[in-house]
Short mmCIF file of C-alpha atoms and ligand atoms in Angstrom, two decimals:
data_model
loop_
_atom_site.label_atom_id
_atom_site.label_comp_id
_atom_site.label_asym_id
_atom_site.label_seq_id
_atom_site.Cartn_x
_atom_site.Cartn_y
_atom_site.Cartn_z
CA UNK A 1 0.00 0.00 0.00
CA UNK A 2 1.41 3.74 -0.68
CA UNK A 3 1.33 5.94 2.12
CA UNK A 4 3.19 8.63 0.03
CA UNK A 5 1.18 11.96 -0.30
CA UNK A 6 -1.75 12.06 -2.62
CA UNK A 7 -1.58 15.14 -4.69
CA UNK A 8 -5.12 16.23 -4.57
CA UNK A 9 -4.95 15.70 -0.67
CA UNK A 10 -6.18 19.01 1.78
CA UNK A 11 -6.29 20.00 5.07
CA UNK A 12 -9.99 19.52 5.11
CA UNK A 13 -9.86 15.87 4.09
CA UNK A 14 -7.17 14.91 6.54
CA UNK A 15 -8.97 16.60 8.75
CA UNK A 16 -12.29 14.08 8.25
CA UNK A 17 -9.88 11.60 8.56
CA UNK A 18 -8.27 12.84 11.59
CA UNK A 19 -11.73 13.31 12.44
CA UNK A 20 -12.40 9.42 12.14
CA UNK A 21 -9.55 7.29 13.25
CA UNK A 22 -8.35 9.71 16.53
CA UNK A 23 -10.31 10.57 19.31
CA UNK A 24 -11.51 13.89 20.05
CA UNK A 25 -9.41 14.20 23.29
CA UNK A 26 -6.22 15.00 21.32
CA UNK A 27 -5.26 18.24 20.94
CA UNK A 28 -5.33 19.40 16.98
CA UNK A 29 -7.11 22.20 16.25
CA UNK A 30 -5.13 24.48 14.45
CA UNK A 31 -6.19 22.02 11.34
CA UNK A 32 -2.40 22.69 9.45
CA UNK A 33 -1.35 19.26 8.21
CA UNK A 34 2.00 19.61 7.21
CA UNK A 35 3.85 19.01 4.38
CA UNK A 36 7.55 20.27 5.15
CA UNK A 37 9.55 22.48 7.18
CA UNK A 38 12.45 24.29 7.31
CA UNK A 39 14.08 26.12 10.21
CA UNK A 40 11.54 28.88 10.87
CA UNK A 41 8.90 27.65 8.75
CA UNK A 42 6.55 24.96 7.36
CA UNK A 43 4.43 24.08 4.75
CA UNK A 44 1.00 22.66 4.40
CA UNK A 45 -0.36 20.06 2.41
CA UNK A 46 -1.70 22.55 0.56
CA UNK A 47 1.18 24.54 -0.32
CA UNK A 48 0.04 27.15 2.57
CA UNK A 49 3.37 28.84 3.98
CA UNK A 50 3.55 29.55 8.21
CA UNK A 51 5.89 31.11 10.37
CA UNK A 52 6.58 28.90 13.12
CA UNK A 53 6.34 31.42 16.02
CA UNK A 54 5.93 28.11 18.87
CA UNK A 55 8.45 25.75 17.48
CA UNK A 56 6.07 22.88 18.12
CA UNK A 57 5.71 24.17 21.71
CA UNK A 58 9.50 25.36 22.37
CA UNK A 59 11.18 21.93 20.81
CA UNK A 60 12.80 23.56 18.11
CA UNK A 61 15.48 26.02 19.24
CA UNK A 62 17.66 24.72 16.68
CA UNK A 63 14.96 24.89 14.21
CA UNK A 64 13.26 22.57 11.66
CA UNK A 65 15.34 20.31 10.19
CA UNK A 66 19.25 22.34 11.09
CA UNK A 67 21.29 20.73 8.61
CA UNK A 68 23.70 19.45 11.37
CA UNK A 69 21.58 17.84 12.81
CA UNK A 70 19.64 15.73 10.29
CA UNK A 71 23.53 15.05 9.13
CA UNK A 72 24.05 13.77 12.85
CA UNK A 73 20.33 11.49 13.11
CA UNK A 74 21.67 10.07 9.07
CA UNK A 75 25.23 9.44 10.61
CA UNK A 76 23.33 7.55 13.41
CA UNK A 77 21.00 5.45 11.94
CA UNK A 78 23.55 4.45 9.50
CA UNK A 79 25.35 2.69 12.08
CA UNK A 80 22.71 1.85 14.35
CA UNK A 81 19.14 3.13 15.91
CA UNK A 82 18.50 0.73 19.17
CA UNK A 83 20.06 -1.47 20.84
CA UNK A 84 18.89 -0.60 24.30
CA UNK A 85 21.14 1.14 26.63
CA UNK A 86 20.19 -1.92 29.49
CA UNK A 87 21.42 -4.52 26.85
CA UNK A 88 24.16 -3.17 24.57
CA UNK A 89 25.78 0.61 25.66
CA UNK A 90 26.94 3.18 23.11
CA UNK A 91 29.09 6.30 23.29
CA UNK A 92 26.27 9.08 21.75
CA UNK A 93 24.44 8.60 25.51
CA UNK A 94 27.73 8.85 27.70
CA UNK A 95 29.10 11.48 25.54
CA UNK A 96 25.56 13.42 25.81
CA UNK A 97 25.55 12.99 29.98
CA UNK A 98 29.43 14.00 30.12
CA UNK A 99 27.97 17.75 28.32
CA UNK A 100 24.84 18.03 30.28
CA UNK A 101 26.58 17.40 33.52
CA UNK A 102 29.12 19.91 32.88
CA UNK A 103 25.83 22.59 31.61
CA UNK A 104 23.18 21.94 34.44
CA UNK A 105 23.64 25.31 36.74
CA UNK A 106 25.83 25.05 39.87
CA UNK A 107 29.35 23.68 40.99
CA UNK A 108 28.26 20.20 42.87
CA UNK A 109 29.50 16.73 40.14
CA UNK A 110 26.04 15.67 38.29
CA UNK A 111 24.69 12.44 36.65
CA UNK A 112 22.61 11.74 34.43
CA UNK A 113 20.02 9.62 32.75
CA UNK A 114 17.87 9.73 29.83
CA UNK A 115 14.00 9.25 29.34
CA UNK A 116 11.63 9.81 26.38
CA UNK A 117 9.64 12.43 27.05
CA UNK A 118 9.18 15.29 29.60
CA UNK A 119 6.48 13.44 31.64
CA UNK A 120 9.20 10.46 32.15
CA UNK A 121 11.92 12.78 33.07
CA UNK A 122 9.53 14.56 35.90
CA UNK A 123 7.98 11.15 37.09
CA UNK A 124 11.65 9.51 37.66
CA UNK A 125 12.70 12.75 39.49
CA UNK A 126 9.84 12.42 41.90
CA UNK A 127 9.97 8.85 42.48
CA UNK A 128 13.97 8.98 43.15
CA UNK A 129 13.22 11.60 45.62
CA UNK A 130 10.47 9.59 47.59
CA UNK A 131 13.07 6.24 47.73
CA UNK A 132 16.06 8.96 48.14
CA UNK A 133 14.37 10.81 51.37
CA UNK A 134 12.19 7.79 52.42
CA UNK A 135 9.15 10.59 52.61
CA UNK A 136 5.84 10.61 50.22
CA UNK A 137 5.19 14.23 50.30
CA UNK A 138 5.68 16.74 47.29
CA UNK A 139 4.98 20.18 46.97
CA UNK A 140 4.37 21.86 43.31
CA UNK A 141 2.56 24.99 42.53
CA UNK A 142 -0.17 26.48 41.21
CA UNK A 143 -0.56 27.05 37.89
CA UNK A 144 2.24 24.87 37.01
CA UNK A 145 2.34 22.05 34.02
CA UNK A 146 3.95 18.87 34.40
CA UNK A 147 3.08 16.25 31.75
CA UNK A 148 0.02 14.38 31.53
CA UNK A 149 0.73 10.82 33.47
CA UNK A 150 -1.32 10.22 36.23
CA UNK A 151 1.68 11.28 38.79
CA UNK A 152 2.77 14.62 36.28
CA UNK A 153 -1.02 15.33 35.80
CA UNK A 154 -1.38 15.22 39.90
CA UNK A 155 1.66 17.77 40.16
CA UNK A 156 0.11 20.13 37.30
CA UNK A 157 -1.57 23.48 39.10
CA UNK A 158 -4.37 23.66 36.15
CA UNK A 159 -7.62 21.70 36.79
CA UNK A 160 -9.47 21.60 33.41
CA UNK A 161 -8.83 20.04 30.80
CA UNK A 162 -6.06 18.36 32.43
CA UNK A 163 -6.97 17.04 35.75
CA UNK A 164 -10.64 16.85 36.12
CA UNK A 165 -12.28 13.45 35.81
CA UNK A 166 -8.51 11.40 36.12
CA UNK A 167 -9.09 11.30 39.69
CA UNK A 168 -7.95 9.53 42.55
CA UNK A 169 -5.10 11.39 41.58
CA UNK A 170 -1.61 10.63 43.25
CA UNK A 171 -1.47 10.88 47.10
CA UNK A 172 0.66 13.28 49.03
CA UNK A 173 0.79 15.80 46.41
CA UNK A 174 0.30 19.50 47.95
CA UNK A 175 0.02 22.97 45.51
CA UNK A 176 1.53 26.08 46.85
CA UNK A 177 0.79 29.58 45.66
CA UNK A 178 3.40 30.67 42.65
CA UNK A 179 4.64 34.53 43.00
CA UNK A 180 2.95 36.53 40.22
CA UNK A 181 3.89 39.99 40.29
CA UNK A 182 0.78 41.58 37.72
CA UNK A 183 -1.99 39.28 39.54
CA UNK A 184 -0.65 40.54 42.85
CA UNK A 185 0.87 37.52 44.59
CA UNK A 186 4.06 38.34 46.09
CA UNK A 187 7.06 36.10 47.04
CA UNK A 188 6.41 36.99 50.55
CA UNK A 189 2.72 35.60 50.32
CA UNK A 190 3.87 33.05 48.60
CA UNK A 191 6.65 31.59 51.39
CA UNK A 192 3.67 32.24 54.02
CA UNK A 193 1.43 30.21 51.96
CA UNK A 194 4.11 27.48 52.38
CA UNK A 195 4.32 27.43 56.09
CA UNK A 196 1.04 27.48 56.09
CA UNK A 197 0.79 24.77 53.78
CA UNK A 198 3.58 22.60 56.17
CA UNK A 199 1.14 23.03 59.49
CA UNK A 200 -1.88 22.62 58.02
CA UNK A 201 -1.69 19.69 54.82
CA UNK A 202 1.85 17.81 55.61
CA UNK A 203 4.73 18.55 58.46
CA UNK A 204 8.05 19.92 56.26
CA UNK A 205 9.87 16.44 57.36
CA UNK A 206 7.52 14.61 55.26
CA UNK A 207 8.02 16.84 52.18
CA UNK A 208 10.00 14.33 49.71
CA UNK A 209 10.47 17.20 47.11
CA UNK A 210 9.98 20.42 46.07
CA UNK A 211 9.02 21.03 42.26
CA UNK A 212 9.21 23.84 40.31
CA UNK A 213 9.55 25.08 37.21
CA UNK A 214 11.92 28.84 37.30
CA UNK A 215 9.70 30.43 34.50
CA UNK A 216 6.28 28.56 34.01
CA UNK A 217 5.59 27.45 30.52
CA UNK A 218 2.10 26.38 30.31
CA UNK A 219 1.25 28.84 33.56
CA UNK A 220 2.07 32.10 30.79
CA UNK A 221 5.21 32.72 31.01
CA UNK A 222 5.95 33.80 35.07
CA UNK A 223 9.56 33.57 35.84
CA UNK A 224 9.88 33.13 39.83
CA UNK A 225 11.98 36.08 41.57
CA UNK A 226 15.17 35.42 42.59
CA UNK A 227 14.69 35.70 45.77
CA UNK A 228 11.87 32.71 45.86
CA UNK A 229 14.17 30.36 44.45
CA UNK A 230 16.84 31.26 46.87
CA UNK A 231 14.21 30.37 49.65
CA UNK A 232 12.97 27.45 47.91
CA UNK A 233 16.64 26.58 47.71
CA UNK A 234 17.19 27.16 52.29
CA UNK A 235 13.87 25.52 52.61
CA UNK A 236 15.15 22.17 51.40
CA UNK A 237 19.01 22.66 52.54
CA UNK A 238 17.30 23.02 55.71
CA UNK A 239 15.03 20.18 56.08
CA UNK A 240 16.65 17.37 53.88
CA UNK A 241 14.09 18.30 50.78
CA UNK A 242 15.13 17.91 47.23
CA UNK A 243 14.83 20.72 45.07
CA UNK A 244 13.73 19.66 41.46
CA UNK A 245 13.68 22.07 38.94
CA UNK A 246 11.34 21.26 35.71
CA UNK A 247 13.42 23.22 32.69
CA UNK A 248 11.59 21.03 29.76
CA UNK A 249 9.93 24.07 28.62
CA UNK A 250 12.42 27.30 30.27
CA UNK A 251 15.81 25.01 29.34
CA UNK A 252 18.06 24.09 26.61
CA UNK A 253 18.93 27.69 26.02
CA UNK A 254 15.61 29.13 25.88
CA UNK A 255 15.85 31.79 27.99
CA UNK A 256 19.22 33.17 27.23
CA UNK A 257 20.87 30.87 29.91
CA UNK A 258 21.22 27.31 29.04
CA UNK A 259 19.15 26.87 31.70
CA UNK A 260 16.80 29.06 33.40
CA UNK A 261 17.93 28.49 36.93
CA UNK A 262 21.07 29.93 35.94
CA UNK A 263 19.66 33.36 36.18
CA UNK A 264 18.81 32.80 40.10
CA UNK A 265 22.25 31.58 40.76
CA UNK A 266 20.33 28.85 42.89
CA UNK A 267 21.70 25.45 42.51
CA UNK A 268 18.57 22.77 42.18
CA UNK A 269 19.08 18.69 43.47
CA UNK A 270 17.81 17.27 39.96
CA UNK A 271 16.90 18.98 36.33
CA UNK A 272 14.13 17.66 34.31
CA UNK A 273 15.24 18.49 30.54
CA UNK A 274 13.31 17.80 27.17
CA UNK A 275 11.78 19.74 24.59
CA UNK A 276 14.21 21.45 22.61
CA UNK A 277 16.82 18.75 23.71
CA UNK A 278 17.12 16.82 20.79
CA UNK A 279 15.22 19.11 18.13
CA UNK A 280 12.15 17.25 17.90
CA UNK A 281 13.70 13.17 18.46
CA UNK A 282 11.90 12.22 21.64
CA UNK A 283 14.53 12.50 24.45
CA UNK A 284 14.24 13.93 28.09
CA UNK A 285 17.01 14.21 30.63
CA UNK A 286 17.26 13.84 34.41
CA UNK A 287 20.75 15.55 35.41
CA UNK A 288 20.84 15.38 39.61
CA UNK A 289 23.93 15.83 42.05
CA UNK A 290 25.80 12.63 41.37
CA UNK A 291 25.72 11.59 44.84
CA UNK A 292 21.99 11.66 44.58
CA UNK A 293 21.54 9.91 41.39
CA UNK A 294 23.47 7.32 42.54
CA UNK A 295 21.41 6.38 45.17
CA UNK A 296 19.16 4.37 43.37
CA UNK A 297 20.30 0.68 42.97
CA UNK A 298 21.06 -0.96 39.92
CA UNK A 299 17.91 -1.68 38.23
CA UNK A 300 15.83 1.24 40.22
CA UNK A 301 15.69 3.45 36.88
CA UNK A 302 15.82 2.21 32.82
CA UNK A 303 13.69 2.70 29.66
CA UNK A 304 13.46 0.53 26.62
CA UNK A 305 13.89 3.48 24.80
CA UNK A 306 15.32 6.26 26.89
CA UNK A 307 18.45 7.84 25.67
CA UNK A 308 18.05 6.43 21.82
CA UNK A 309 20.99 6.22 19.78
CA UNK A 310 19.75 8.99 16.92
CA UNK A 311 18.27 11.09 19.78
CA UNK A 312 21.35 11.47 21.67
CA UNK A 313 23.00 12.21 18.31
CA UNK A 314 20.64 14.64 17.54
CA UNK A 315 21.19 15.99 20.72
CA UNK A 316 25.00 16.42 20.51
CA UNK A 317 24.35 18.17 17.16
CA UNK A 318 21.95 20.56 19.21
CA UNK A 319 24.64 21.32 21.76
CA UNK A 320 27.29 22.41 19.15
CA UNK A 321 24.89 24.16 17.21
CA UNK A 322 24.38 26.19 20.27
CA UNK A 323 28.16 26.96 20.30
CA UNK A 324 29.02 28.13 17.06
CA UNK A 325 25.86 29.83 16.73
CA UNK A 326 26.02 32.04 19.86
CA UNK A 327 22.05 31.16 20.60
CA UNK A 328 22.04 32.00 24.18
CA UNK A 329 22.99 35.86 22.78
CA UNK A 330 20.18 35.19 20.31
CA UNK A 331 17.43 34.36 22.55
CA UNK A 332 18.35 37.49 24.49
CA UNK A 333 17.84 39.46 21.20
CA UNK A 334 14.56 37.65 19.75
CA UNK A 335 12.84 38.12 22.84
CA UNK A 336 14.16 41.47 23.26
CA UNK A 337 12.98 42.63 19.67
CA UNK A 338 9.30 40.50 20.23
CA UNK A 339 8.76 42.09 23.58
CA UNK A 340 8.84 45.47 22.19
CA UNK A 341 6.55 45.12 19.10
CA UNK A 342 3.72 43.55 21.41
CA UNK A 343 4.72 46.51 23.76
CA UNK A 344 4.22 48.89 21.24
CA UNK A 345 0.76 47.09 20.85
CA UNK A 346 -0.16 47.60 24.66
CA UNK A 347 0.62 51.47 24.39
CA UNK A 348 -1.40 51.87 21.68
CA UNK A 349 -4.04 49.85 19.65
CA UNK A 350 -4.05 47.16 22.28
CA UNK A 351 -4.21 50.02 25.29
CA UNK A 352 -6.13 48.07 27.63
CA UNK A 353 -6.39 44.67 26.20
CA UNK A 354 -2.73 43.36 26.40
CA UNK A 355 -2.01 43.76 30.63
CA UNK A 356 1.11 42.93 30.45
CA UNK A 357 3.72 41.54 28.00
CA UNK A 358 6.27 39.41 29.98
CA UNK A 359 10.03 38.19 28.49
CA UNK A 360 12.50 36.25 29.61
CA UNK A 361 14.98 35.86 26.99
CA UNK A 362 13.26 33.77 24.02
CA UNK A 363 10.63 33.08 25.91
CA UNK A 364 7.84 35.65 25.60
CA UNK A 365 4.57 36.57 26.22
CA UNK A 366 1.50 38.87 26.58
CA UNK A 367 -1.72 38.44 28.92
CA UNK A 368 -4.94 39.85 27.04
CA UNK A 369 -7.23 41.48 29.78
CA UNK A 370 -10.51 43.43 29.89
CA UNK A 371 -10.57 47.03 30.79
CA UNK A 372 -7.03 46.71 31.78
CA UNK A 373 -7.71 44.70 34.22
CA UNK A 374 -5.65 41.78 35.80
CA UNK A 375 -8.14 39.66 37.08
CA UNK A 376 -10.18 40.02 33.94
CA UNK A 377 -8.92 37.42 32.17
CA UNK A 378 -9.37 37.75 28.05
CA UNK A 379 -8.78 34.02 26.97
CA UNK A 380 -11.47 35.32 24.16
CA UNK A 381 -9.15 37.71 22.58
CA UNK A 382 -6.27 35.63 22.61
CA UNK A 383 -7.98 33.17 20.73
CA UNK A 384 -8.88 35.52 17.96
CA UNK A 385 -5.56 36.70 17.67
CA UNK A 386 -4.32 33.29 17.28
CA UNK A 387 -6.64 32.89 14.23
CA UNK A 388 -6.12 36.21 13.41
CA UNK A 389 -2.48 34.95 13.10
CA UNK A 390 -2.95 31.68 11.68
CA UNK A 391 -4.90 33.03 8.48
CA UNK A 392 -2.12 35.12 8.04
CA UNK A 393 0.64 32.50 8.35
CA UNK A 394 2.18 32.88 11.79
CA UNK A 395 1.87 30.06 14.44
CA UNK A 396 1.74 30.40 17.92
CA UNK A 397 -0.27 29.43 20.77
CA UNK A 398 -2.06 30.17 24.15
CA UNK A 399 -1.23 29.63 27.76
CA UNK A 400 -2.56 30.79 30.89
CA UNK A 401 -5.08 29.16 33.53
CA UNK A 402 -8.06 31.14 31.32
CA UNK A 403 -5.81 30.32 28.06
CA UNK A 404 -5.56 34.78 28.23
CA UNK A 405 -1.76 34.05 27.36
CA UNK A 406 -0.37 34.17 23.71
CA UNK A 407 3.03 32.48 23.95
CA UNK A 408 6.14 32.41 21.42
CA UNK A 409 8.79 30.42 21.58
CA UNK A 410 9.94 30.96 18.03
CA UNK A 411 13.68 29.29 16.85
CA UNK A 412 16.62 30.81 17.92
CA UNK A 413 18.19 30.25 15.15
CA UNK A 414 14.75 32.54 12.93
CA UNK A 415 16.43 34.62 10.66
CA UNK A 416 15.89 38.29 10.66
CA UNK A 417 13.85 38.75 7.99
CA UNK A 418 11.60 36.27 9.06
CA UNK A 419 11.18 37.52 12.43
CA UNK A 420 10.47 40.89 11.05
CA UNK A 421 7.97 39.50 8.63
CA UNK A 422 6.46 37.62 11.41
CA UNK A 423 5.97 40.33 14.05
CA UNK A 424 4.34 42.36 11.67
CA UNK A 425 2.01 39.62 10.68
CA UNK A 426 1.21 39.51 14.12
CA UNK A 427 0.48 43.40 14.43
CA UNK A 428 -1.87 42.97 11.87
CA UNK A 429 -3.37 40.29 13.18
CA UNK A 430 -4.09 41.80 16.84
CA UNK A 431 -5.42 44.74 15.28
CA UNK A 432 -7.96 42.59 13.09
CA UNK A 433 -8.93 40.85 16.22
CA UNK A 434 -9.55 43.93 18.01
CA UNK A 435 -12.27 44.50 15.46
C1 PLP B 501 7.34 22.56 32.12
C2 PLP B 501 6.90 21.28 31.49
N1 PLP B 501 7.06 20.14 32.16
C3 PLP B 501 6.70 18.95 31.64
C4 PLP B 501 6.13 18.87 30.40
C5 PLP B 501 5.72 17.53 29.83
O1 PLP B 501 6.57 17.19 28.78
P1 PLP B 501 6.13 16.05 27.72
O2 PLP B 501 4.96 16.60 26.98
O3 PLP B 501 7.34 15.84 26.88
O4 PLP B 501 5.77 14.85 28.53
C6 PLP B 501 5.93 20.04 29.65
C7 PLP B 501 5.28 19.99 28.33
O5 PLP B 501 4.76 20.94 27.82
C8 PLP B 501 6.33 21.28 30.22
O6 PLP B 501 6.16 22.42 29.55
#
């Protein structure tokens, strides 16, 4: 049978197909069935050109496709594409922990292991710290986004669509308040909420684990002061907690730093890393103090597939990439130049509508309001814009507990015209949204 692309196929019949053989609960409905890409764009089947302003949700870094790197996954599977690490070992995945342990912020000697997805890394991290402490308890925070396993969907702050229905979730499992500067939640609320949280839910000496991510992803964009993660940081030296930090969506360079810790100075137990990892191979990372990591016996952690031969290949590609094309400086300037176009925006034609417009290197976003109001949430508008944007060939997408958030988290490696083209699309597009 040929699977290879029938000429007079569309969006619209792939769509009644889509409709037909995949249940509703999967997230598609943007509609764009894609042909090709290439670095900061794609194509549809129809011969419909995009801007890839979300980098199929902040995967892409590197881009589609980086010529490096589909050189590095062709090297690969030339040679070899599993063998699984448990039965047969290969250099890519030592060579790949040797350069994350030397990248993941602070001084203390790191290992690390590889998982599949973002979900994987997060639930290993949480499990090693229950058998590491000998305590059930975690604490993770509102309006944060884990993954979607039962134990990652337990730890996410968002209730609908993620968590309602999946219940009994996972015991032990306790949300604390996340500082948010426009909706008025301070970090000093925020560390009273968690003594608050210690005498009335679970006694700090049963706390396993603290989780958090250092700029939330799915939450819109809120990058935790300093000074919270420095306390987060006491709180655990003090009472033998483990401090995990989830950088799958704020990591791998995103924000400027390679990851976003770095910016706090704070040193964190374990790292969750995926997403942009690999440049779209499925690959996660869990990089903790060696002496940690290593307490789990022989056996205690594994994958079938974690840490695959043309991932971690990709992956090394990805790091070098990084290198020689300064993208830590670039995300600092995308962001930078993104931030104050939708600025521009909020001062004028979106004076009132777009509350604030948050950055934090490449990562960057703006919160559509009523009336200029923070706690009118405007998850309406965003959506428009989003259409708005899509029509006119620029992809990004929402975020936010009222989905208020527009979010880009376009390749580093965009080139300038196409960043210019794409901000103005998106000028046009908030202005046709605003009616
Ligand atoms: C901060 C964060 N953690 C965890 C995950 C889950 O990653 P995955 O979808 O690869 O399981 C995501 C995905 O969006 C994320 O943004």
């Amino acid at each position: 049978m040929d699977h290879g692309k029938n000429e007079f196929t569309t969006n619209a019949a792939l769509k009644a197909r889509r409709d037909d053989a995949l249940p509703v609960g999967l997230p598609s409905k943007s509609g764009i069935y894609v042909e090709r890409a290439e670095n900061a764009e794609f194509w549809d089947v129809e011969g419909k050109r995009y801007i890839d302003f979300i980098g199929g949700i902040g995967v892409l870094n590197v881009g589609h496709r980086h010529p490096k790197v589909v050189a590095a996954i062709k090297k690969q599977e030339d040679a070899f594409i599993h063998t699984c690490f448990g039965i047969a070992q290969y250099e890519v995945y030592v060579e790949l922990a040797e350069r994350l342990n030397g990248l993941a912020p602070g001084p203390t000697n790191k290992k690390t292991a590889l998982f599949n997805s973002g979900a994987e890394a997060v639930e290993n991290a949480v499990k090693f710290a229950r058998r590491i402490t000998g305590r059930p308890g975690v604490i993770a925070f509102e309006g944060a986004f884990h993954g979607r396993t039962l134990l990652t969907t337990t730890l996410t702050g968002k209730s609908k669509p993620y968590k309602v229905g999946f219940g009994p979730l996972v015991p032990a499992i306790f949300h604390a308040p996340y500082p948010d500067a426009y909706h008025g939640v301070s970090v000093r609320t925020c560390i009273s909420s968690l003594e608050h949280t210690f005498k009335t839910a679970i006694p700090v000496e049963e706390v396993a684990a603290i989780i958090v991510e250092p700029v939330q992803g799915e939450g819109g964009f809120n990058p935790a002061p300093k000074e919270f993660l420095q306390h987060l940081r006491d709180l655990c030296d003090k009472n033998g907690i483990i401090l995990i930090a989830d950088e799958i969506q704020s990591g791998m360079g995103r924000t400027g730093k390679m990851f976003a810790f770095e910016h706090s100075g704070v040193e964190p137990d374990m790292v969750c890393a995926a997403k942009s990892i690999a440049a779209g191979l499925p690959l996660s990372a869990l990089i903790g103090k060696a002496d940690l990591m290593d307490k789990i016996a022989p056996g205690g952690m594994g994958s079938t597939y974690g840490g695959n031969p043309v991932a971690c290949a990709a992956a090394l590609a990805v790091l070098d990439i990084f290198e020689e094309e300064n993208l830590l400086q670039r995300a600092d300037i995308i962001g930078e130049r993104i931030a104050a176009s939708w600025r521009q925006l909020q001062a004028g034609p979106a004076k009132g509508r777009f509350g604030d417009v948050r950055q934090v290197g490449g990562m960057i976003a703006v919160e559509c309001v009523k009336d200029g109001d923070a706690s009118r949430p405007d998850g309406e508008l965003a959506a428009k814009i989003q259409i708005e944007a899509r029509e006119r060939g620029v992809v990004l997408t929402t975020a936010g507990a009222y989905a208020q958030c527009l979010r880009c988290l376009t390749p580093l490696t965009i080139p300038d015209s196409v960043l210019e083209e794409g901000i103005k699309l998106f000028e046009e597009s908030t202005i046709a949204a605003l009616g």
